[in-house]
């Protein structure tokens, strides 16, 4: 045994010796030196092999072709784009305006040799790794890419770009390169070159641009559509303002701008875009979302930056087929006009001019966006209300809290599992507690109304803030926000604090349609997509499946759906949706939402085959269009989710959805579950509310429909037939008994 161990030891030592022999310092140095010499030799060969292509400005312009957009059935939606390009001599551009572009993109432009070795090496490495473009190009490299090459992200193209840039820098003056760069860049609004951009954004020629205006145009090149002030989100405006400041500060640092002049500058808001054929009405909103989602895929699949992707999409001869259903689109537009815009009168009520509407309709099984409403007209309101994320979703966020509770198996402070039947204290301004300690949050219910002890089902029906504030803490706000992100909300900038239970983060109808579509699709993630197909003669792009993986369990999603049927049949959407004469037996789940200051109002709801989110937003019709309250709009004291939004939703949905579709729910909780008992019809029910909701225990005997008299505040107007069974009553797959909830909520419209 010792001999064998000794032999193994010798063998091991010999093996280690052989390994050390392979990696001597001489061999390492020789390998590195040899590789470097090979790389240098290859680059020298490439340098002599690649020449500057012929002047092809005319060819570049000729290659610009209109994009064609089609509805899902192949009929024409729009033909977009007439090339807007005008070359100007650099002498026509004020010197300080020239400097804005250098300060924005390449401060060493006047000293470098045309390439940024570190940035180019990083770009090549990222391309090989499939991470895409990471910036770092000089103005010369960007000019070469725009003027001589393409936007594709390949190693060969990047190597050609580097070689040609070196040669261009030797052949042309810096002024000639800068002129070529600012005359070939894409600035958004279908404008190519600084002259077209000056006219598109400020209605002046390039020689009349101010330094502040030039700095905006220079900042714009990073992401033209995202930074276009007329259509930018709040985040986009913050980003472009920060970049505008960055440009001017760089100019001061380089000595190109006096500090006192810089301090006196104000951000120069550009003018609204001019109307263009092919984008009137809703077409512009549809085209913008289609372009943005196509750009997203080019960035993801081909490693482009946002500006490169925009340049690869706009006027590039794409044929884009949308998922939008022509008939559903027309029906949605008609419903908004009939139920909202046709009833507003800014001459009678000034606030009526401040009401904006947005809506998105999604097929939950496929994730396809079948209809979208972005505003009254693309050329009257450029920012799409369907995709804007600057208004609160309010109580439409409450189903997310319940989904998180069910998914996490959360318990109340007393250790009871949270379910549709769990009882909470619905007292207005009740202090939220965590492990017996107050958390410093005591939200008011709408109209400061106290509900006493109520079930989660009733709290959802009546949109009781105090209940869901406590539930959020019981679940853990981190888990609530994580669930929101899984369902499709953008929570990156939102803090996980109890105040978020009121839906105080920003969200868009597009996002909320995705959240509710995921619930409708039994917890499988739905990311609404407008692209059906995108075809190009020299570029391919794969359209991802909008339906993804399971992000919450089926039982959790189905229980939320079951609970949300109660909001429609017995809650805040009852009058507008459940009792709507257009309803023809459709099964409906949904939730209203109204922000505390009445700046937003929502109804997001779904049938088994279609999800639609409708949002109303108070926005001053005068620039700079701040958020405003909608009190008094349409002659109503308050704009509620159960009013205009639910009415628009019902007028549209009940005309395009199937009447025979049924929810297939895997749950024994919530309003959609048929109770195991039969109500006794011998007594006429009143509309008064008990002081305490029933617990999860089954009733010992068949209860009657008579209600106690302690709380007279829920009395409904006599014309509302609350004692009739709602037309869309309990569904579908009764999987178990449920406790009777004797409360018949009125038409609170929170």
XYZ file of C-alpha atoms in Angstrom:
750
model
C 0.000 0.000 0.000
C 2.835 2.392 0.840
C 4.473 1.558 -2.491
C 1.244 2.333 -4.314
C 0.872 5.632 -2.447
C 4.442 6.529 -3.272
C 3.880 5.696 -6.928
C 0.738 7.825 -6.994
C 2.637 10.641 -5.329
C 5.356 10.508 -7.924
C 2.764 10.373 -10.673
C 0.932 13.352 -9.190
C 4.107 15.348 -8.907
C 4.981 14.423 -12.425
C 1.501 15.524 -13.629
C 1.826 18.879 -11.897
C 5.283 19.259 -13.385
C 3.982 18.636 -16.882
C 1.210 21.260 -16.334
C 3.767 23.792 -15.087
C 5.835 23.018 -18.173
C 2.950 23.989 -20.408
C 2.610 27.435 -18.777
C 6.118 28.854 -18.502
C 6.410 32.632 -18.617
C 8.248 32.433 -21.917
C 5.412 30.510 -23.531
C 2.791 32.879 -22.108
C 4.642 35.952 -23.359
C 5.200 34.316 -26.705
C 1.524 33.420 -27.068
C 0.374 36.930 -26.195
C 2.938 38.512 -28.511
C 2.064 36.166 -31.337
C -1.654 36.808 -30.965
C -1.067 40.565 -30.902
C 1.082 40.420 -34.029
C -1.568 38.356 -35.794
C -4.274 40.850 -34.798
C -2.156 43.788 -35.958
C -1.392 42.026 -39.208
C -5.054 41.240 -39.769
C -6.029 44.859 -39.104
C -3.357 46.155 -41.501
C -4.649 43.779 -44.155
C -8.215 44.924 -43.454
C -7.116 48.570 -43.608
C -5.752 48.136 -47.114
C -8.641 45.912 -48.217
C -11.460 48.222 -47.120
C -11.820 51.563 -48.848
C -14.214 54.433 -48.311
C -17.407 53.603 -50.240
C -18.601 55.913 -52.962
C -20.507 59.027 -51.990
C -24.009 57.646 -51.525
C -26.104 60.428 -50.018
C -28.491 60.220 -52.946
C -28.656 56.444 -52.651
C -29.337 56.730 -48.937
C -32.246 59.088 -49.608
C -33.557 56.873 -52.389
C -33.573 53.879 -50.047
C -36.019 55.645 -47.751
C -39.411 54.083 -48.337
C -42.769 54.520 -46.717
C -43.817 51.936 -44.173
C -47.133 50.185 -44.726
C -49.338 49.323 -41.739
C -52.209 46.859 -41.914
C -55.041 45.672 -39.694
C -55.007 42.047 -38.593
C -57.155 41.022 -41.570
C -54.658 42.510 -44.025
C -56.656 45.612 -44.960
C -54.693 48.864 -45.131
C -54.459 50.976 -41.979
C -51.964 53.591 -43.175
C -49.008 54.285 -45.426
C -46.674 56.354 -43.313
C -43.771 58.552 -44.171
C -42.608 61.061 -46.730
C -38.863 61.608 -46.446
C -38.119 65.049 -44.997
C -34.454 65.799 -45.645
C -32.600 68.975 -46.627
C -28.811 69.287 -46.661
C -27.371 72.596 -45.417
C -23.833 73.876 -45.430
C -22.188 73.950 -42.017
C -21.667 77.708 -42.420
C -25.468 78.034 -42.151
C -25.390 76.557 -38.647
C -24.336 78.946 -35.840
C -20.949 77.989 -34.382
C -22.268 77.487 -30.851
C -25.043 75.272 -32.189
C -22.372 73.175 -33.897
C -20.659 72.830 -30.533
C -23.836 71.467 -28.930
C -23.520 68.288 -31.008
C -19.846 67.866 -30.161
C -20.596 68.446 -26.474
C -23.383 65.869 -26.582
C -21.655 63.089 -28.475
C -17.866 63.426 -28.618
C -16.064 66.112 -26.583
C -12.662 65.040 -27.981
C -13.909 65.265 -31.572
C -11.503 68.028 -32.614
C -8.499 66.161 -31.196
C -9.167 62.445 -31.882
C -8.287 60.435 -34.983
C -11.857 59.439 -35.726
C -12.209 56.380 -33.528
C -12.556 55.578 -29.847
C -10.445 52.448 -29.366
C -11.778 51.690 -25.913
C -15.406 52.205 -26.944
C -14.966 50.245 -30.168
C -13.321 47.348 -28.341
C -16.160 47.342 -25.841
C -18.690 47.391 -28.679
C -16.983 44.488 -30.460
C -16.874 42.437 -27.266
C -20.543 43.124 -26.558
C -21.479 42.175 -30.108
C -19.618 38.872 -29.804
C -21.381 38.257 -26.479
C -24.752 39.197 -27.949
C -25.216 42.164 -25.604
C -25.667 44.697 -28.379
C -24.483 48.249 -28.759
C -23.268 50.054 -25.673
C -22.350 53.443 -27.132
C -18.842 54.874 -27.199
C -18.707 55.747 -30.924
C -17.169 59.021 -32.060
C -19.030 61.498 -34.250
C -16.884 60.265 -37.149
C -17.938 56.656 -36.537
C -21.604 57.625 -36.296
C -21.339 59.645 -39.498
C -19.716 56.696 -41.278
C -22.449 54.381 -40.045
C -25.224 56.763 -41.140
C -23.660 57.739 -44.460
C -21.789 54.685 -45.734
C -22.935 51.622 -43.822
C -26.036 50.164 -42.134
C -27.410 49.954 -38.605
C -26.825 46.211 -38.233
C -24.804 45.098 -35.221
C -22.220 42.616 -36.529
C -18.488 42.240 -35.950
C -17.710 42.727 -39.657
C -19.746 45.938 -39.819
C -18.038 47.326 -36.720
C -14.587 46.524 -38.093
C -15.466 48.207 -41.391
C -16.790 51.198 -39.470
C -13.489 51.542 -37.609
C -11.331 51.304 -40.732
C -13.475 53.674 -42.784
C -13.600 56.128 -39.876
C -9.802 56.253 -39.721
C -9.622 56.925 -43.461
C -12.431 59.474 -43.429
C -10.724 61.353 -40.608
C -7.556 61.598 -42.726
C -9.364 62.566 -45.924
C -11.980 65.055 -44.643
C -11.750 68.044 -42.374
C -13.455 68.006 -38.995
C -16.000 70.542 -40.260
C -16.838 68.321 -43.233
C -17.348 65.331 -40.933
C -19.499 67.337 -38.507
C -21.585 68.686 -41.382
C -22.123 65.171 -42.675
C -23.104 63.947 -39.220
C -25.701 66.601 -38.422
C -27.111 66.406 -41.973
C -27.602 62.616 -41.989
C -28.822 61.972 -38.441
C -32.452 61.152 -37.682
C -34.145 63.535 -35.232
C -37.640 62.060 -35.012
C -40.818 63.536 -36.521
C -39.674 62.069 -39.852
C -36.911 64.695 -39.956
C -33.456 63.838 -41.351
C -30.778 66.472 -40.921
C -30.595 69.628 -38.843
C -32.546 71.824 -41.265
C -35.548 69.493 -41.294
C -35.280 69.117 -37.505
C -35.153 72.891 -36.942
C -38.362 73.276 -38.928
C -40.061 70.229 -37.367
C -39.432 71.286 -33.758
C -39.077 75.078 -33.790
C -40.458 76.279 -37.175
C -37.171 78.067 -37.961
C -34.312 77.474 -40.389
C -31.077 76.025 -39.055
C -29.294 79.397 -39.220
C -31.779 80.849 -36.706
C -31.452 78.152 -34.049
C -30.478 79.347 -30.580
C -27.903 77.531 -28.465
C -30.660 76.234 -26.165
C -32.617 74.903 -29.139
C -29.504 73.335 -30.624
C -28.776 71.611 -27.318
C -32.261 70.071 -27.376
C -31.796 68.789 -30.942
C -28.406 67.380 -29.984
C -29.899 65.692 -26.914
C -32.732 64.337 -29.043
C -30.421 62.127 -31.116
C -30.036 59.636 -28.268
C -33.714 58.563 -28.463
C -35.759 60.749 -30.841
C -39.258 59.415 -30.196
C -38.758 58.928 -26.469
C -37.414 62.479 -26.104
C -39.934 64.250 -28.349
C -41.467 66.720 -25.898
C -44.935 66.585 -27.468
C -45.309 62.844 -26.879
C -42.777 62.121 -24.129
C -43.795 60.586 -20.831
C -42.784 62.284 -17.595
C -39.761 59.985 -17.494
C -38.855 60.898 -21.072
C -39.101 64.601 -20.261
C -36.867 64.163 -17.228
C -34.291 62.277 -19.263
C -34.122 64.719 -22.156
C -34.007 67.700 -19.769
C -31.092 66.074 -17.936
C -29.298 65.466 -21.223
C -29.972 69.056 -22.341
C -28.291 70.261 -19.155
C -25.435 67.817 -19.727
C -24.810 69.249 -23.193
C -24.725 72.849 -22.004
C -22.560 72.032 -18.984
C -20.066 70.272 -21.276
C -19.958 73.370 -23.465
C -19.097 75.508 -20.451
C -16.435 72.991 -19.435
C -14.840 73.162 -22.889
C -14.932 76.949 -22.951
C -17.475 77.080 -25.783
C -20.165 78.787 -23.687
C -19.938 81.476 -21.035
C -21.155 80.379 -17.604
C -23.368 83.430 -17.125
C -25.036 82.832 -20.484
C -25.563 79.200 -19.517
C -27.193 80.099 -16.213
C -29.692 82.350 -17.957
C -30.946 79.649 -20.324
C -34.368 78.065 -20.001
C -35.420 74.786 -21.557
C -36.824 75.616 -25.024
C -40.015 73.576 -25.329
C -40.516 72.638 -28.979
C -43.742 73.237 -30.844
C -46.251 70.485 -31.555
C -45.695 68.365 -34.671
C -47.406 69.295 -37.890
C -50.216 66.997 -39.043
C -49.115 64.393 -41.558
C -51.162 62.187 -43.821
C -51.634 58.676 -42.489
C -51.592 59.494 -38.778
C -54.874 61.271 -38.207
C -57.398 60.077 -35.629
C -56.287 56.910 -33.844
C -53.846 55.835 -36.573
C -50.949 57.776 -35.110
C -51.314 56.096 -31.719
C -51.441 52.652 -33.312
C -48.411 53.353 -35.513
C -46.357 54.764 -32.631
C -46.957 51.711 -30.443
C -46.253 49.360 -33.352
C -42.998 51.173 -34.112
C -41.965 51.159 -30.466
C -42.588 47.419 -30.056
C -40.747 46.723 -33.330
C -37.815 48.828 -32.115
C -37.846 46.914 -28.815
C -37.386 43.661 -30.700
C -34.576 45.054 -32.875
C -32.807 46.234 -29.744
C -33.257 42.869 -28.070
C -32.543 40.615 -31.033
C -29.967 42.664 -32.959
C -28.283 44.640 -30.207
C -29.233 48.136 -31.365
C -29.501 51.255 -29.291
C -32.849 53.063 -29.262
C -31.706 55.668 -31.788
C -30.308 52.970 -34.084
C -33.538 50.997 -33.866
C -35.624 54.058 -34.707
C -33.429 54.769 -37.709
C -33.866 51.144 -38.803
C -37.676 51.363 -38.605
C -38.726 54.828 -39.781
C -39.017 55.162 -43.584
C -37.315 51.822 -44.151
C -39.971 50.092 -46.228
C -41.450 47.827 -43.547
C -44.787 46.134 -44.003
C -46.211 45.865 -40.498
C -49.360 43.886 -39.754
C -50.989 44.738 -36.446
C -53.095 42.537 -34.189
C -55.735 45.275 -34.193
C -59.174 44.054 -35.250
C -60.710 46.603 -37.606
C -64.279 46.088 -36.319
C -63.331 46.128 -32.638
C -61.243 49.255 -33.194
C -64.211 51.012 -34.774
C -66.489 49.829 -31.950
C -64.134 51.173 -29.271
C -63.859 54.565 -30.958
C -67.642 54.723 -31.308
C -68.164 53.851 -27.643
C -65.805 56.563 -26.398
C -67.574 59.132 -28.546
C -71.066 58.027 -27.495
C -70.393 57.594 -23.784
C -67.795 60.295 -23.144
C -66.573 62.839 -25.688
C -70.042 63.363 -27.148
C -71.327 64.209 -23.654
C -68.585 66.688 -22.753
C -69.098 70.354 -23.539
C -66.162 72.671 -22.869
C -68.319 75.719 -23.679
C -70.624 74.938 -20.769
C -68.023 73.545 -18.374
C -64.354 74.512 -18.628
C -63.290 71.308 -16.897
C -64.722 69.242 -19.752
C -61.794 70.379 -21.917
C -59.424 68.795 -19.384
C -60.732 65.224 -19.615
C -58.528 62.753 -21.484
C -59.428 59.132 -22.201
C -57.306 56.079 -22.953
C -58.232 52.439 -23.469
C -56.639 49.139 -24.466
C -58.448 45.925 -25.350
C -56.593 42.579 -25.226
C -57.400 38.971 -26.063
C -56.314 37.166 -22.846
C -55.689 33.845 -24.567
C -53.278 35.250 -27.174
C -52.152 38.555 -25.649
C -53.023 40.402 -28.839
C -54.052 44.061 -28.634
C -57.265 44.075 -30.663
C -58.232 47.730 -30.130
C -56.686 50.869 -28.672
C -57.826 54.416 -27.962
C -55.045 56.947 -27.440
C -56.906 60.249 -27.368
C -59.324 62.416 -29.276
C -56.916 62.711 -32.241
C -53.192 62.113 -32.689
C -52.682 65.653 -33.966
C -54.647 67.215 -31.131
C -53.059 65.179 -28.329
C -49.760 63.553 -29.270
C -49.124 61.733 -26.010
C -51.015 58.454 -26.127
C -53.370 58.078 -23.193
C -53.268 54.326 -23.781
C -49.591 54.038 -22.918
C -48.930 56.980 -20.575
C -47.905 55.943 -17.061
C -48.155 59.215 -15.147
C -51.589 58.752 -13.519
C -52.564 56.634 -10.519
C -54.449 53.368 -11.167
C -56.150 53.902 -7.788
C -58.393 51.027 -6.651
C -57.804 48.970 -9.783
C -54.631 47.975 -7.884
C -56.613 46.232 -5.114
C -56.895 42.904 -7.016
C -53.087 42.806 -7.142
C -52.987 42.973 -3.331
C -55.459 40.109 -3.062
C -53.521 38.078 -5.641
C -50.343 38.564 -3.588
C -52.130 37.489 -0.401
C -53.452 34.321 -2.005
C -50.180 33.521 -3.746
C -48.112 33.959 -0.602
C -50.593 32.146 1.656
C -50.618 35.265 3.835
C -52.366 35.567 7.173
C -54.043 38.365 9.083
C -52.526 39.801 12.245
C -54.625 37.225 14.124
C -53.137 34.345 12.156
C -56.180 33.670 9.953
C -55.517 32.746 6.314
C -56.552 35.517 3.941
C -59.368 34.491 1.627
C -62.453 36.011 0.055
C -64.354 35.367 3.307
C -61.779 36.696 5.763
C -63.184 39.464 7.945
C -61.398 42.809 8.303
C -62.191 46.043 10.115
C -63.451 48.496 7.490
C -63.418 51.570 9.704
C -62.318 54.675 7.830
C -58.951 56.117 8.915
C -58.215 52.950 10.854
C -54.538 52.864 11.832
C -52.688 50.092 9.998
C -50.687 47.881 12.341
C -47.862 45.410 11.925
C -47.243 42.931 14.744
C -49.221 45.184 17.032
C -47.261 48.324 16.182
C -48.739 51.233 14.257
C -47.106 51.854 10.886
C -48.173 55.499 10.571
C -50.720 54.985 7.817
C -54.475 55.377 8.271
C -56.219 55.815 4.900
C -59.660 57.296 4.584
C -62.422 55.409 2.809
C -64.337 57.254 0.140
C -66.583 59.868 1.760
C -64.935 58.874 5.078
C -67.414 56.037 5.375
C -67.142 53.413 8.118
C -68.051 49.832 7.199
C -67.313 48.029 10.438
C -66.382 44.371 10.068
C -66.580 43.292 6.425
C -65.457 40.310 4.399
C -62.719 40.696 1.790
C -65.372 40.080 -0.867
C -67.480 43.003 0.343
C -64.377 45.154 0.804
C -63.516 44.564 -2.857
C -67.100 45.234 -3.943
C -67.187 48.512 -2.048
C -63.512 49.378 -2.586
C -62.772 49.780 1.128
C -59.344 51.394 1.424
C -58.787 50.595 5.093
C -59.162 46.860 4.493
C -56.643 46.650 1.660
C -54.168 48.910 3.431
C -54.085 46.432 6.316
C -54.022 43.478 3.934
C -50.993 44.904 2.147
C -49.070 45.056 5.416
C -50.276 41.565 6.361
C -48.910 40.213 3.076
C -45.774 42.361 3.146
C -45.496 45.284 0.752
C -42.395 43.823 -0.868
C -44.405 40.755 -1.878
C -47.248 42.965 -3.082
C -44.935 44.984 -5.322
C -43.158 41.841 -6.530
C -46.529 40.381 -7.508
C -47.416 43.606 -9.313
C -44.207 43.330 -11.333
C -44.874 39.672 -12.141
C -48.351 40.586 -13.373
C -46.960 43.258 -15.676
C -46.775 46.580 -13.840
C -43.634 48.709 -13.991
C -42.698 48.989 -10.317
C -39.020 49.846 -10.756
C -39.373 53.368 -9.319
C -42.128 52.555 -6.806
C -41.328 52.115 -3.122
C -42.763 49.146 -1.245
C -44.683 51.245 1.302
C -48.263 50.902 2.624
C -49.441 53.982 0.705
C -49.048 51.966 -2.509
C -52.109 49.933 -1.498
C -54.160 52.915 -2.706
C -52.679 52.529 -6.192
C -50.517 55.650 -5.933
C -47.852 54.490 -8.388
C -48.152 55.346 -12.072
C -49.698 52.935 -14.569
C -51.158 52.947 -18.067
C -54.269 51.328 -19.530
C -51.851 49.119 -21.480
C -50.221 47.901 -18.271
C -53.500 47.375 -16.425
C -54.955 45.496 -19.392
C -51.946 43.186 -19.180
C -52.370 42.662 -15.427
C -56.043 41.758 -15.726
C -55.411 39.654 -18.852
C -52.944 37.609 -16.802
C -55.645 37.058 -14.173
C -58.160 36.179 -16.892
C -55.621 33.751 -18.369
C -55.431 31.805 -15.087
C -52.119 33.362 -14.007
C -50.116 32.920 -17.216
C -48.261 36.146 -17.965
C -49.780 38.268 -20.738
C -47.658 41.078 -22.187
C -50.011 42.794 -24.631
C -48.577 42.919 -28.137
C -49.700 44.986 -31.101
C -47.408 43.351 -33.674
C -48.657 40.391 -35.667
C -46.001 40.440 -38.376
C -43.191 42.751 -39.529
C -41.668 42.175 -42.959
C -38.644 43.791 -44.595
C -36.678 42.864 -47.698
C -33.289 42.880 -45.953
C -34.019 42.370 -42.283
C -35.943 39.809 -40.263
C -37.386 40.122 -36.792
C -39.181 37.494 -34.744
C -42.371 38.549 -32.983
C -42.396 37.010 -29.486
C -45.418 35.216 -28.095
C -47.270 37.690 -25.829
C -48.271 34.821 -23.527
C -45.506 33.651 -21.235
C -44.980 31.524 -18.167
C -47.145 31.009 -15.105
C -46.450 33.988 -12.821
C -49.139 33.372 -10.191
C -50.889 30.115 -9.469
C -54.118 29.296 -11.237
C -56.006 29.070 -7.950
C -54.856 32.560 -6.909
C -55.722 34.103 -10.302
C -59.076 32.338 -10.503
C -60.012 33.358 -6.960
C -59.338 37.001 -7.797
C -61.517 36.646 -10.894
C -64.248 35.090 -8.790
C -64.085 37.964 -6.306
C -64.126 40.569 -9.091
C -67.435 39.270 -10.402
C -68.877 40.633 -7.166
C -67.686 44.154 -7.975
C -69.760 43.971 -11.140
C -72.857 42.212 -9.836
C -73.018 43.672 -6.337
C -70.519 46.520 -6.126
C -69.268 49.758 -7.582
C -69.786 48.749 -11.221
C -73.304 47.354 -10.752
C -75.299 50.177 -12.271
C -73.077 50.799 -15.301
C -72.145 47.197 -16.091
C -74.289 44.532 -14.390
C -77.573 46.319 -15.023
C -76.544 47.713 -18.410
C -79.330 47.041 -20.949
C -76.698 46.078 -23.541
C -75.611 43.133 -21.433
C -76.807 39.872 -22.867
C -75.717 37.366 -20.264
C -71.968 38.034 -20.529
C -69.983 36.939 -17.501
C -67.946 39.874 -16.230
C -65.225 40.495 -13.647
C -63.699 43.913 -13.074
C -62.718 46.734 -10.769
C -63.378 50.451 -10.618
C -60.808 52.978 -9.470
C -60.926 56.677 -8.625
C -57.959 58.616 -7.264
C -58.520 60.646 -4.091
C -58.044 63.970 -5.848
C -60.192 62.906 -8.826
C -57.351 63.270 -11.304
C -57.939 59.748 -12.633
C -60.837 57.327 -12.886
C -60.753 53.756 -14.202
C -62.673 50.667 -15.017
C -60.682 47.597 -15.967
C -62.752 44.498 -16.546
C -62.970 41.314 -18.509
C -65.174 38.607 -19.874
C -63.765 35.120 -20.470
C -62.704 36.151 -23.987
C -61.689 39.828 -23.785
C -60.031 42.293 -21.378
C -60.389 46.069 -21.631
C -58.946 48.814 -19.464
C -60.457 52.310 -19.684
C -58.851 55.275 -17.952
C -59.896 58.926 -17.656
C -57.240 61.499 -16.827
C -57.513 65.135 -15.789
C -55.014 67.116 -17.856
C -55.070 70.881 -18.333
C -55.693 71.547 -22.012
C -53.322 74.524 -21.813
C -49.547 74.028 -21.945
C -47.608 72.714 -20.099
C -50.605 70.408 -19.469
C -50.304 69.656 -15.731
C -52.571 67.131 -14.042
C -55.835 68.642 -12.828
C -58.921 67.467 -10.943
C -62.006 66.406 -12.880
C -64.676 67.498 -10.402
C -67.738 68.686 -12.298
C -66.793 67.145 -15.642
C -69.810 66.100 -17.665
C -72.042 67.768 -15.100
C -71.126 65.206 -12.409
C -69.946 66.267 -8.965
C -67.178 63.673 -9.236
C -65.873 61.535 -12.099
C -65.890 57.975 -10.755
C -64.671 54.691 -12.149
C -68.241 53.401 -12.088
C -69.350 56.348 -14.250
C -67.817 57.314 -17.602
C -65.076 54.621 -17.654
C -67.483 51.766 -16.876
C -70.050 53.142 -19.319
C -67.485 53.306 -22.137
C -66.341 49.796 -21.226
C -69.862 48.350 -21.271
C -70.911 50.046 -24.512
C -67.861 48.570 -26.234
C -67.557 45.153 -24.601
C -71.201 44.123 -24.759
C -71.123 44.698 -28.499
C -68.032 42.616 -29.278
C -67.884 39.776 -26.728
C -69.476 36.342 -26.832
C -72.599 35.836 -24.769
C -72.013 32.115 -24.209
C -68.452 32.329 -22.825
C -68.029 31.143 -19.225
C -65.244 31.542 -16.688
C -63.586 28.184 -15.995
C -62.541 28.830 -12.412
C -60.478 26.553 -10.205
C -61.566 27.988 -6.854
C -64.130 27.569 -4.104
C -64.020 31.225 -3.072
C -65.585 34.469 -4.158
C -68.776 35.808 -5.661
C -68.645 33.623 -8.767
C -69.035 30.412 -6.754
C -72.610 29.233 -6.535
C -73.632 28.785 -2.874
C -74.748 25.347 -1.694
C -77.957 26.737 -0.183
C -81.078 28.161 -1.784
C -82.152 31.605 -0.512
C -85.632 31.801 0.990
C -87.739 34.124 -1.179
C -90.499 34.654 1.376
C -89.276 37.946 2.735
C -88.552 41.152 0.902
C -84.953 42.181 1.462
C -83.986 45.645 2.527
C -80.763 47.380 1.614
C -79.399 47.860 5.092
C -76.098 46.460 6.169
C -75.171 44.290 9.179
C -72.637 45.416 11.705
C -70.451 42.409 11.014
C -69.779 40.253 7.974
C -70.092 36.475 8.309
C -66.978 34.453 8.898
C -65.776 31.544 6.795
C -67.975 29.107 8.737
C -70.922 27.620 6.891
C -74.296 28.881 8.147
C -76.078 26.509 10.487
C -79.324 26.954 8.625
C -80.467 28.295 5.328
C -80.363 32.061 5.792
C -82.987 34.391 4.564
C -82.320 37.496 2.548
C -83.518 39.839 5.277
C -80.814 42.244 6.406
C -80.359 43.930 9.776
C -81.027 47.599 10.224
C -77.945 48.916 11.978
C -76.416 50.786 9.047
C -78.859 52.819 6.982
C -76.129 54.427 4.888
C -76.241 51.782 2.207
C -79.791 52.545 1.223
C -80.060 52.760 -2.551
C -82.370 54.907 -4.628
C -85.709 53.312 -5.294
C -85.216 53.277 -9.043
C -82.246 50.887 -8.741
C -83.738 47.375 -8.691
C -81.345 45.910 -6.174
C -83.595 43.047 -5.214
C -83.484 41.552 -8.684
C -80.903 38.933 -9.448
C -78.143 40.414 -11.576
C -78.204 39.264 -15.172
C -74.724 37.821 -14.908
C -75.183 35.959 -11.651
C -73.096 33.164 -10.211
C -71.331 30.999 -12.757
C -69.909 28.419 -13.920
C -68.145 25.654 -12.058
C -69.447 25.408 -8.485
C -66.620 23.667 -6.690
C -67.766 24.101 -3.142
C -70.006 25.950 -0.724
C -69.619 29.563 0.229
C -70.754 31.621 3.169
C -73.689 33.887 2.521
C -72.689 37.516 2.424
C -75.959 39.304 3.240
C -74.648 42.723 2.203
C -76.091 44.122 -1.017
C -73.748 47.023 -1.682
C -75.064 50.172 -3.206
C -73.612 52.057 -6.135
C -70.539 53.584 -4.534
C -68.368 54.515 -7.433
C -64.901 54.469 -6.016
